[in-house]
CSV table of C-alpha atoms and ligand atoms in Angstrom, one decimal:
chain,number,residue,atom,x,y,z
L,1,MET,CA,146.7,-14.3,127.1
L,2,VAL,CA,147.6,-11.9,124.2
L,3,LYS,CA,144.7,-10.0,122.8
L,4,LEU,CA,144.2,-10.2,119.0
L,5,PRO,CA,146.4,-7.4,117.8
L,6,HIS,CA,143.9,-6.2,115.1
L,7,PRO,CA,141.4,-3.3,115.4
L,8,ASP,CA,138.6,-4.8,113.3
L,9,PRO,CA,138.9,-8.6,112.8
L,10,ILE,CA,136.9,-10.1,110.0
L,11,SER,CA,136.4,-13.1,112.2
L,12,GLY,CA,133.8,-11.0,114.2
L,13,ALA,CA,135.2,-12.4,117.4
L,14,ASP,CA,137.9,-11.4,120.0
L,15,TYR,CA,140.2,-14.1,118.5
L,16,SER,CA,140.8,-15.3,114.9
L,17,ALA,CA,142.7,-18.0,113.1
L,18,ALA,CA,144.0,-15.5,110.5
L,19,GLU,CA,143.8,-11.8,109.9
L,20,LEU,CA,145.8,-9.4,107.8
L,21,THR,CA,146.8,-6.1,109.5
L,22,PRO,CA,145.3,-2.9,108.0
L,23,ASP,CA,148.6,-1.9,106.3
L,24,ASP,CA,148.6,-5.3,104.5
L,25,ALA,CA,152.1,-6.0,105.8
L,26,THR,CA,151.5,-8.7,108.4
L,27,LEU,CA,149.6,-12.0,108.6
L,28,LEU,CA,148.5,-12.6,112.2
L,29,LEU,CA,148.1,-16.3,113.0
L,30,LEU,CA,146.8,-17.6,116.3
L,31,ASP,CA,149.1,-20.4,117.1
L,32,GLN,CA,146.8,-23.3,117.5
L,33,ARG,CA,149.5,-25.6,118.7
L,34,ARG,CA,149.7,-23.7,122.0
L,35,LEU,CA,145.9,-23.6,122.7
L,36,PRO,CA,144.3,-23.9,125.2
L,37,ARG,CA,147.3,-23.1,127.4
L,38,GLU,CA,148.4,-20.0,125.6
L,39,GLU,CA,146.7,-17.5,123.2
L,40,ARG,CA,149.6,-16.2,121.1
L,41,TYR,CA,149.7,-14.7,117.7
L,42,GLU,CA,152.5,-15.3,115.2
L,43,HIS,CA,153.4,-12.2,113.0
L,44,VAL,CA,154.2,-13.4,109.5
L,45,SER,CA,155.5,-11.0,106.8
L,46,GLU,CA,156.7,-13.5,104.1
L,47,TRP,CA,154.7,-16.1,102.2
L,48,GLN,CA,157.4,-18.8,102.8
L,49,ALA,CA,156.8,-18.4,106.6
L,50,ALA,CA,153.0,-18.6,106.1
L,51,ALA,CA,153.5,-21.9,104.1
L,52,ALA,CA,155.6,-23.3,107.0
L,53,ALA,CA,152.9,-22.2,109.4
L,54,ILE,CA,150.3,-24.1,107.4
L,55,GLN,CA,152.5,-27.2,107.2
L,56,ASP,CA,153.2,-27.0,110.9
L,57,MET,CA,149.5,-26.6,111.8
L,58,ILE,CA,150.0,-23.2,113.5
L,59,VAL,CA,146.9,-22.5,111.4
L,60,ARG,CA,144.7,-25.5,110.4
L,61,GLY,CA,141.3,-26.4,109.3
L,62,ALA,CA,140.3,-26.4,105.6
L,63,PRO,CA,138.7,-22.9,105.2
L,64,ALA,CA,141.2,-21.3,107.6
L,65,ILE,CA,144.3,-22.6,105.6
L,66,GLY,CA,142.6,-21.3,102.4
L,67,ILE,CA,142.2,-17.8,104.0
L,68,ALA,CA,145.8,-17.9,105.4
L,69,ALA,CA,147.1,-18.8,101.9
L,70,ALA,CA,145.1,-15.9,100.3
L,71,TYR,CA,146.7,-13.5,102.9
L,72,ALA,CA,150.1,-15.2,102.2
L,73,MET,CA,149.6,-14.3,98.5
L,74,VAL,CA,149.3,-10.6,99.5
L,75,LEU,CA,152.6,-11.0,101.3
L,76,ALA,CA,154.0,-12.5,98.1
L,77,ALA,CA,152.7,-9.6,96.0
L,78,ARG,CA,154.5,-7.3,98.5
L,79,GLN,CA,157.7,-9.4,98.2
L,80,ALA,CA,157.6,-9.6,94.4
L,81,ARG,CA,159.7,-6.6,93.1
L,82,THR,CA,161.5,-8.1,90.1
L,83,ASP,CA,159.5,-10.7,88.1
L,84,TYR,CA,155.9,-10.3,89.6
L,85,TRP,CA,154.3,-13.2,87.7
L,86,THR,CA,157.0,-15.7,88.2
L,87,GLU,CA,157.3,-14.9,91.8
L,88,MET,CA,153.6,-15.3,92.3
L,89,VAL,CA,153.5,-18.6,90.5
L,90,ALA,CA,156.3,-19.8,92.9
L,91,ALA,CA,154.4,-18.6,96.0
L,92,GLY,CA,151.2,-20.3,94.8
L,93,ALA,CA,153.0,-23.6,94.2
L,94,GLY,CA,154.8,-23.4,97.6
L,95,LEU,CA,151.5,-22.7,99.5
L,96,ARG,CA,149.5,-25.3,97.6
L,97,ALA,CA,152.1,-27.9,98.6
L,98,ALA,CA,151.9,-27.1,102.3
L,99,ARG,CA,148.9,-29.5,102.8
L,100,PRO,CA,147.3,-31.6,100.1
L,101,THR,CA,143.9,-32.8,101.3
L,102,ALA,CA,141.9,-29.6,102.0
L,103,VAL,CA,140.8,-28.3,98.6
L,104,ASN,CA,140.1,-24.8,100.1
L,105,LEU,CA,143.8,-24.2,100.0
L,106,ALA,CA,144.2,-24.8,96.3
L,107,TRP,CA,140.8,-23.0,95.6
L,108,ALA,CA,142.0,-19.8,97.4
L,109,VAL,CA,145.4,-19.9,95.8
L,110,ASP,CA,144.0,-20.3,92.3
L,111,GLN,CA,141.8,-17.3,92.7
L,112,CYS,CA,144.7,-15.2,93.8
L,113,LEU,CA,146.8,-16.5,90.8
L,114,GLU,CA,144.1,-15.5,88.4
L,115,LEU,CA,144.1,-12.0,89.9
L,116,ALA,CA,147.9,-11.9,89.7
L,117,ARG,CA,147.8,-12.8,86.1
L,118,ALA,CA,145.3,-10.0,85.3
L,119,HIS,CA,147.6,-7.6,87.2
L,120,ARG,CA,150.8,-8.6,85.5
L,121,ALA,CA,151.3,-5.1,84.0
L,122,SER,CA,149.9,-3.1,86.9
L,123,ALA,CA,151.8,-0.9,89.2
L,124,TYR,CA,153.2,-2.4,92.4
L,125,VAL,CA,150.8,-0.6,94.7
L,126,ASP,CA,147.7,-1.6,92.7
L,127,ARG,CA,148.8,-5.2,92.6
L,128,VAL,CA,149.1,-5.4,96.4
L,129,ASP,CA,145.8,-3.4,96.9
L,130,ALA,CA,143.9,-5.7,94.6
L,131,MET,CA,145.3,-8.9,96.2
L,132,ALA,CA,144.5,-7.6,99.7
L,133,ALA,CA,141.0,-6.8,98.7
L,134,LEU,CA,140.5,-10.3,97.2
L,135,ALA,CA,141.9,-12.0,100.3
L,136,ARG,CA,139.8,-10.1,102.6
L,137,SER,CA,136.7,-10.8,100.5
L,138,ILE,CA,137.5,-14.6,100.6
L,139,HIS,CA,137.7,-14.3,104.4
L,140,ARG,CA,134.4,-12.2,104.7
L,141,ASP,CA,132.6,-14.6,102.3
L,142,ASP,CA,133.6,-17.6,104.5
L,143,VAL,CA,132.3,-16.0,107.7
L,144,ALA,CA,129.0,-15.2,105.9
L,145,ALA,CA,128.8,-18.7,104.5
L,146,ASN,CA,129.4,-20.3,107.9
L,147,ARG,CA,126.6,-18.1,109.5
L,148,HIS,CA,124.2,-19.0,106.7
L,149,MET,CA,124.9,-22.8,106.7
L,150,GLY,CA,124.8,-22.6,110.5
L,151,ARG,CA,121.3,-21.3,110.5
L,152,LEU,CA,120.2,-23.9,107.8
L,153,GLY,CA,121.9,-26.8,109.8
L,154,ALA,CA,120.3,-25.6,113.2
L,155,GLY,CA,117.0,-26.6,111.7
L,156,TYR,CA,118.1,-30.2,112.0
L,157,VAL,CA,119.1,-29.9,115.6
L,158,PRO,CA,116.3,-30.7,118.0
L,159,ASP,CA,116.0,-28.8,121.3
L,160,GLY,CA,117.8,-30.7,124.0
L,161,ALA,CA,120.1,-32.5,121.5
L,162,VAL,CA,123.4,-34.1,122.3
L,163,VAL,CA,125.6,-33.4,119.4
L,164,LEU,CA,128.7,-35.4,118.7
L,165,THR,CA,131.6,-33.8,116.8
L,166,HIS,CA,135.0,-34.8,115.7
L,167,CYS,CA,138.2,-32.7,115.3
L,168,ASN,CA,137.6,-28.9,115.2
L,169,ALA,CA,135.3,-27.4,112.7
L,170,GLY,CA,134.8,-24.2,114.5
L,171,ALA,CA,135.8,-20.6,114.3
L,172,LEU,CA,139.5,-21.7,114.7
L,173,ALA,CA,139.2,-23.8,111.6
L,174,THR,CA,137.5,-21.2,109.4
L,175,GLY,CA,137.4,-17.5,108.8
L,176,GLY,CA,135.1,-17.3,111.9
L,177,TYR,CA,132.0,-18.9,113.4
L,178,GLY,CA,132.7,-22.4,112.1
L,179,THR,CA,131.0,-25.0,110.0
L,180,ALA,CA,130.0,-27.9,112.3
L,181,LEU,CA,130.4,-25.6,115.4
L,182,GLY,CA,128.5,-22.9,113.4
L,183,VAL,CA,125.5,-25.3,113.4
L,184,VAL,CA,125.9,-25.7,117.1
L,185,ARG,CA,126.3,-22.0,117.7
L,186,ALA,CA,123.2,-21.1,115.6
L,187,ALA,CA,121.1,-23.8,117.4
L,188,HIS,CA,122.4,-22.3,120.8
L,189,ALA,CA,121.7,-18.8,119.6
L,190,ALA,CA,118.1,-19.8,118.6
L,191,GLY,CA,117.5,-20.7,122.2
L,192,LYS,CA,117.9,-24.5,121.9
L,193,GLN,CA,119.6,-26.5,124.7
L,194,VAL,CA,122.5,-28.2,123.0
L,195,ARG,CA,125.2,-30.2,124.5
L,196,VAL,CA,128.3,-31.2,122.6
L,197,LEU,CA,130.4,-34.3,123.0
L,198,ALA,CA,133.8,-33.5,121.5
L,199,ASP,CA,136.0,-36.4,120.4
L,200,GLU,CA,139.5,-35.7,121.7
L,201,THR,CA,140.8,-36.4,118.1
L,202,ARG,CA,144.2,-38.0,118.4
L,203,PRO,CA,146.9,-37.4,117.7
L,204,PHE,CA,146.7,-33.6,117.4
L,205,LEU,CA,143.8,-33.3,119.9
L,206,GLN,CA,141.8,-30.7,117.9
L,207,GLY,CA,138.8,-31.8,119.9
L,208,SER,CA,140.0,-31.7,123.5
L,209,ARG,CA,142.2,-28.6,122.9
L,210,LEU,CA,140.4,-26.5,120.3
L,211,THR,CA,136.7,-27.5,120.1
L,212,ALA,CA,136.5,-27.6,123.9
L,213,TRP,CA,138.3,-24.2,124.2
L,214,GLU,CA,135.9,-22.5,121.7
L,215,LEU,CA,132.7,-23.8,123.1
L,216,ALA,CA,133.6,-23.4,126.8
L,217,ARG,CA,134.6,-19.8,126.0
L,218,GLU,CA,131.1,-19.2,124.8
L,219,GLY,CA,129.3,-21.0,127.5
L,220,ILE,CA,128.0,-23.8,125.2
L,221,PRO,CA,128.1,-27.1,127.3
L,222,VAL,CA,130.9,-29.4,126.0
L,223,THR,CA,132.2,-32.6,127.3
L,224,VAL,CA,135.4,-34.3,126.0
L,225,ILE,CA,135.4,-37.9,125.2
L,226,ALA,CA,138.1,-40.4,124.2
L,227,ASP,CA,137.8,-41.1,120.4
L,228,GLY,CA,137.3,-44.8,121.3
L,229,ALA,CA,134.3,-43.9,123.5
L,230,ALA,CA,132.2,-42.5,120.6
L,231,GLY,CA,131.0,-45.7,119.2
L,232,SER,CA,129.5,-47.2,122.4
L,233,LEU,CA,127.9,-43.9,123.4
L,234,ILE,CA,126.1,-43.8,120.0
L,235,ALA,CA,125.1,-47.5,120.5
L,236,ARG,CA,123.7,-46.6,124.0
L,237,GLY,CA,121.5,-43.9,122.6
L,238,ARG,CA,123.5,-41.1,124.2
L,239,VAL,CA,123.9,-39.2,120.9
L,240,ASP,CA,121.2,-37.5,119.0
L,241,LEU,CA,123.2,-36.5,115.9
L,242,VAL,CA,126.7,-36.2,114.6
L,243,VAL,CA,128.0,-33.2,112.8
L,244,VAL,CA,131.5,-32.7,111.3
L,245,GLY,CA,133.3,-30.5,108.9
L,246,SER,CA,135.1,-31.5,105.8
L,247,ASP,CA,138.4,-30.9,103.9
L,248,ARG,CA,137.1,-32.0,100.5
L,249,ILE,CA,133.9,-33.3,99.2
L,250,ALA,CA,134.1,-35.2,95.9
L,251,ARG,CA,131.6,-34.8,93.0
L,252,ASN,CA,129.7,-38.0,94.2
L,253,GLY,CA,129.3,-36.6,97.7
L,254,ASP,CA,132.1,-38.7,99.4
L,255,VAL,CA,133.6,-36.6,102.2
L,256,ALA,CA,137.2,-36.4,103.4
L,257,ASN,CA,137.6,-35.3,107.0
L,258,LYS,CA,139.8,-35.8,109.9
L,259,ILE,CA,141.0,-39.4,110.5
L,260,GLY,CA,138.4,-41.2,112.6
L,261,THR,CA,135.4,-39.6,110.9
L,262,TYR,CA,134.6,-42.7,108.8
L,263,PRO,CA,134.3,-45.2,111.7
L,264,LEU,CA,132.0,-42.6,113.4
L,265,ALA,CA,129.8,-42.5,110.3
L,266,CYS,CA,129.7,-46.3,110.2
L,267,VAL,CA,128.5,-46.6,113.8
L,268,ALA,CA,126.0,-43.7,113.3
L,269,LYS,CA,124.5,-45.5,110.3
L,270,GLN,CA,124.3,-48.8,112.2
L,271,HIS,CA,122.4,-47.1,114.9
L,272,ALA,CA,120.3,-44.9,112.7
L,273,VAL,CA,121.8,-41.7,114.2
L,274,PRO,CA,121.9,-38.8,111.7
L,275,PHE,CA,125.4,-38.0,110.4
L,276,TYR,CA,125.7,-34.5,109.0
L,277,VAL,CA,128.5,-32.6,107.3
L,278,ALA,CA,128.7,-28.8,107.3
L,279,ALA,CA,130.9,-27.2,104.7
L,280,PRO,CA,131.1,-24.3,102.4
L,281,VAL,CA,130.9,-24.8,98.6
L,282,SER,CA,134.7,-23.9,98.6
L,283,THR,CA,135.2,-27.4,100.1
L,284,VAL,CA,133.3,-29.1,97.2
L,285,ASP,CA,135.6,-30.4,94.4
L,286,LEU,CA,133.5,-31.2,91.4
L,287,GLY,CA,136.8,-32.0,89.6
L,288,THR,CA,137.4,-35.0,91.8
L,289,ASP,CA,135.0,-37.9,90.9
L,290,SER,CA,135.0,-39.8,94.2
L,291,GLY,CA,136.6,-40.2,97.5
L,292,GLU,CA,139.1,-42.6,96.0
L,293,ALA,CA,140.8,-39.8,94.2
L,294,ILE,CA,141.2,-37.5,97.1
L,295,PRO,CA,144.8,-37.2,98.2
L,296,ILE,CA,145.2,-38.1,101.8
L,297,GLU,CA,147.9,-36.4,103.8
L,298,SER,CA,150.3,-38.6,105.6
L,299,ARG,CA,151.9,-36.7,108.5
L,300,GLU,CA,155.1,-37.3,110.4
L,301,MET,CA,155.1,-40.4,112.7
L,302,GLN,CA,156.5,-38.3,115.5
L,303,GLU,CA,152.9,-37.0,116.1
L,304,LEU,CA,152.2,-40.5,117.3
L,305,THR,CA,155.4,-41.8,118.7
L,306,GLU,CA,156.2,-38.7,120.8
L,307,TRP,CA,154.4,-36.9,123.6
L,308,SER,CA,155.6,-33.4,124.5
L,309,GLY,CA,158.9,-34.3,122.7
L,310,ARG,CA,159.4,-37.6,124.6
L,311,LEU,CA,159.3,-41.0,122.9
L,312,VAL,CA,156.2,-43.0,124.0
L,313,THR,CA,156.6,-46.0,121.8
L,314,PRO,CA,159.4,-48.6,122.0
L,315,PRO,CA,162.4,-47.2,120.1
L,316,GLY,CA,162.4,-48.3,116.4
L,317,VAL,CA,158.7,-49.2,116.2
L,318,PRO,CA,157.3,-47.3,113.3
L,319,ALA,CA,153.9,-45.5,113.2
L,320,GLU,CA,151.5,-44.7,110.3
L,321,ASN,CA,149.8,-41.4,110.5
L,322,PRO,CA,147.1,-40.7,107.8
L,323,ALA,CA,145.6,-37.4,108.7
L,324,PHE,CA,142.3,-37.8,107.0
L,325,ASP,CA,139.8,-40.5,105.9
L,326,VAL,CA,136.9,-40.7,103.4
L,327,THR,CA,133.3,-41.3,104.4
L,328,PRO,CA,131.2,-42.6,101.4
L,329,ALA,CA,128.2,-40.3,100.4
L,330,GLY,CA,125.8,-43.1,101.4
L,331,PHE,CA,126.7,-42.6,105.1
L,332,VAL,CA,125.9,-38.9,105.1
L,333,SER,CA,122.4,-37.8,106.0
L,334,ALA,CA,122.8,-34.4,104.7
L,335,ILE,CA,125.5,-31.8,103.8
L,336,PHE,CA,124.8,-28.3,105.0
L,337,THR,CA,126.2,-25.6,102.7
L,338,GLU,CA,125.7,-21.8,102.4
L,339,ARG,CA,123.7,-22.4,99.2
L,340,GLY,CA,121.3,-25.0,100.6
L,341,VAL,CA,121.1,-28.5,102.2
L,342,VAL,CA,122.0,-31.4,100.1
L,343,THR,CA,119.8,-34.4,101.1
L,344,PRO,CA,119.7,-37.1,100.0
L,345,VAL,CA,123.5,-36.9,99.2
L,346,SER,CA,124.0,-37.6,95.5
L,347,ALA,CA,126.1,-36.2,92.7
L,348,GLU,CA,123.0,-34.7,91.2
L,349,ASN,CA,121.8,-33.0,94.3
L,350,LEU,CA,125.4,-31.8,95.3
L,351,ALA,CA,125.9,-30.3,91.8
L,352,ARG,CA,122.6,-28.5,91.8
L,353,VAL,CA,123.3,-26.8,95.1
L,354,VAL,CA,126.9,-25.9,94.3
L,355,GLU,CA,126.4,-24.7,90.7
L,356,TYR,CA,123.3,-22.7,91.2
L,357,GLU,CA,122.8,-20.1,93.9
L,358,THR,CA,119.3,-21.1,94.6
L,359,GLY,CA,119.6,-21.1,98.4
L,360,MET,CA,117.0,-23.9,98.3
L,361,GLU,CA,117.0,-27.3,99.8
L,362,THR,CA,117.3,-30.1,97.2
L,363,GLY,CA,115.8,-32.9,99.3
L,364,ASN,CA,112.4,-33.3,100.9
L,365,ARG,CA,113.1,-32.0,104.4
L,366,GLU,CA,112.3,-28.4,105.3
R,401,LIG,O1,144.4,-31.5,110.3
R,401,LIG,P1,143.4,-30.4,110.5
R,401,LIG,O2,143.3,-30.0,111.9
R,401,LIG,O3,143.6,-29.2,109.5
R,401,LIG,O4,142.1,-31.0,110.0
R,401,LIG,C1,140.9,-30.3,110.1
R,401,LIG,C2,139.7,-31.1,109.9
R,401,LIG,O5,139.7,-32.2,109.6
R,401,LIG,C3,138.4,-30.3,110.0
R,401,LIG,O6,137.4,-31.2,110.4
R,401,LIG,C4,138.0,-29.8,108.6
R,401,LIG,O7,139.1,-29.1,108.1
R,401,LIG,C5,136.8,-28.9,108.6
R,401,LIG,S1,137.1,-27.4,109.2
R,401,LIG,C6,135.8,-26.4,109.1
C-alpha cells in the first residue's frame, strides 16, 4: 500500500481519486484498475497522459474525471509556452474526447477554457496560478456538494435499511465522499444501521472492487452480489431502496448511468422499491433534451472477451460493450442534488433546483 503522497488532500480522506501537488506540477491519480489489490498513485505531469488515464479508467466516475480534467488543464497551462490559447484549446479538445458520456468532463473543461481565454494576455505564472486555483475550487465544491446531498439523501434512508447500489458512486468516483455512497455515509454517520448490497458491475467490476473497498475500509457493512442477483433480491423484499449515481441527467430528468442501471430501475418500479439518483448539478445537462440524445460510450470488446489478458470467449466471437444506459425519468423516485431534492422528477422541478440556489425541496416530501 502506498500512502497518498499529498500533505493536505482536498478529498478529506487518506486516499483520493485525483489531487494536484502543492507545486501545481503533478497530478496524482489513484490507479483504480489495481484496486483492491494494490493502492498505487500515478504521477502525471502532462495533460496528454491525463487524457490517456481517463480513457484507460485509471481515474473514472463522472465527477472524478471532471476534476482530473481540470487538473490536467493546469498541466496544459504549464506546458503551453508558445501559443497559449491554441495549446489550451487543443488540450481541452483532447480531454473532452477521452470519455463522451459523463457531462462533468466537458463541464469542467469548458470552465477552464473560459478562464484560459480571459488570461490570454497574462503572464505565464499568473495563468498557471489562476488555472490551479480554479481546478482546486472545482474539486472543493464537489466534495462540499457530495456532503450536502448526502445529508439530504440520508433523510430518505430508514434506520435498518438494506441499500442496493450499482457501479461505484463513492469517494473514488468523485472529489471525495461520493454521491450515492455519500448518502450511505451520511446515513451511517447519523447513527442509522445501513447495509449495502453492491452489484459487482460487470465488466469492469466497479462494485465488487471499488464500492466494496471503500465501504469495508470504513466499517460500513457491504455484501457483493452478482449483477443478475439484484432483480430477484428486490422481488423477494430483500432491498429497501436503490441509490445510484449518474454520468449525465437530461433536461427531462432521464438519467444516464453505468450499464445495468436501467434494468434495476425497472425491477424496482415493478416492486414499488424507491429508486434514487444522487448527483451534483454539474451532472445535469439542461442542453440535452432527453436521454435519447445522451452519447453512450462504447468500450473495447476486450473488456468482455478477456479476463486478466486471457481470452474467455471462443476466438472470433464478437462482443458488444456499451458502458452506460438511460433510465427514464418516470422510473426515478427522486434525484438528490446539493441544491435540493427533485421529486417528483420532471423537467420543471429539475430546472427549478438546478437554476436557482434555493436549497429547498421541490416536491412534497420533507
Ligand atoms: O465507467 P465509469 O466507472 O466511469 O462509470 C461510472 C458510473 O457509472 C458512476 O455510477 C457515475 O459516474 C456516478 S459517479 C459519482
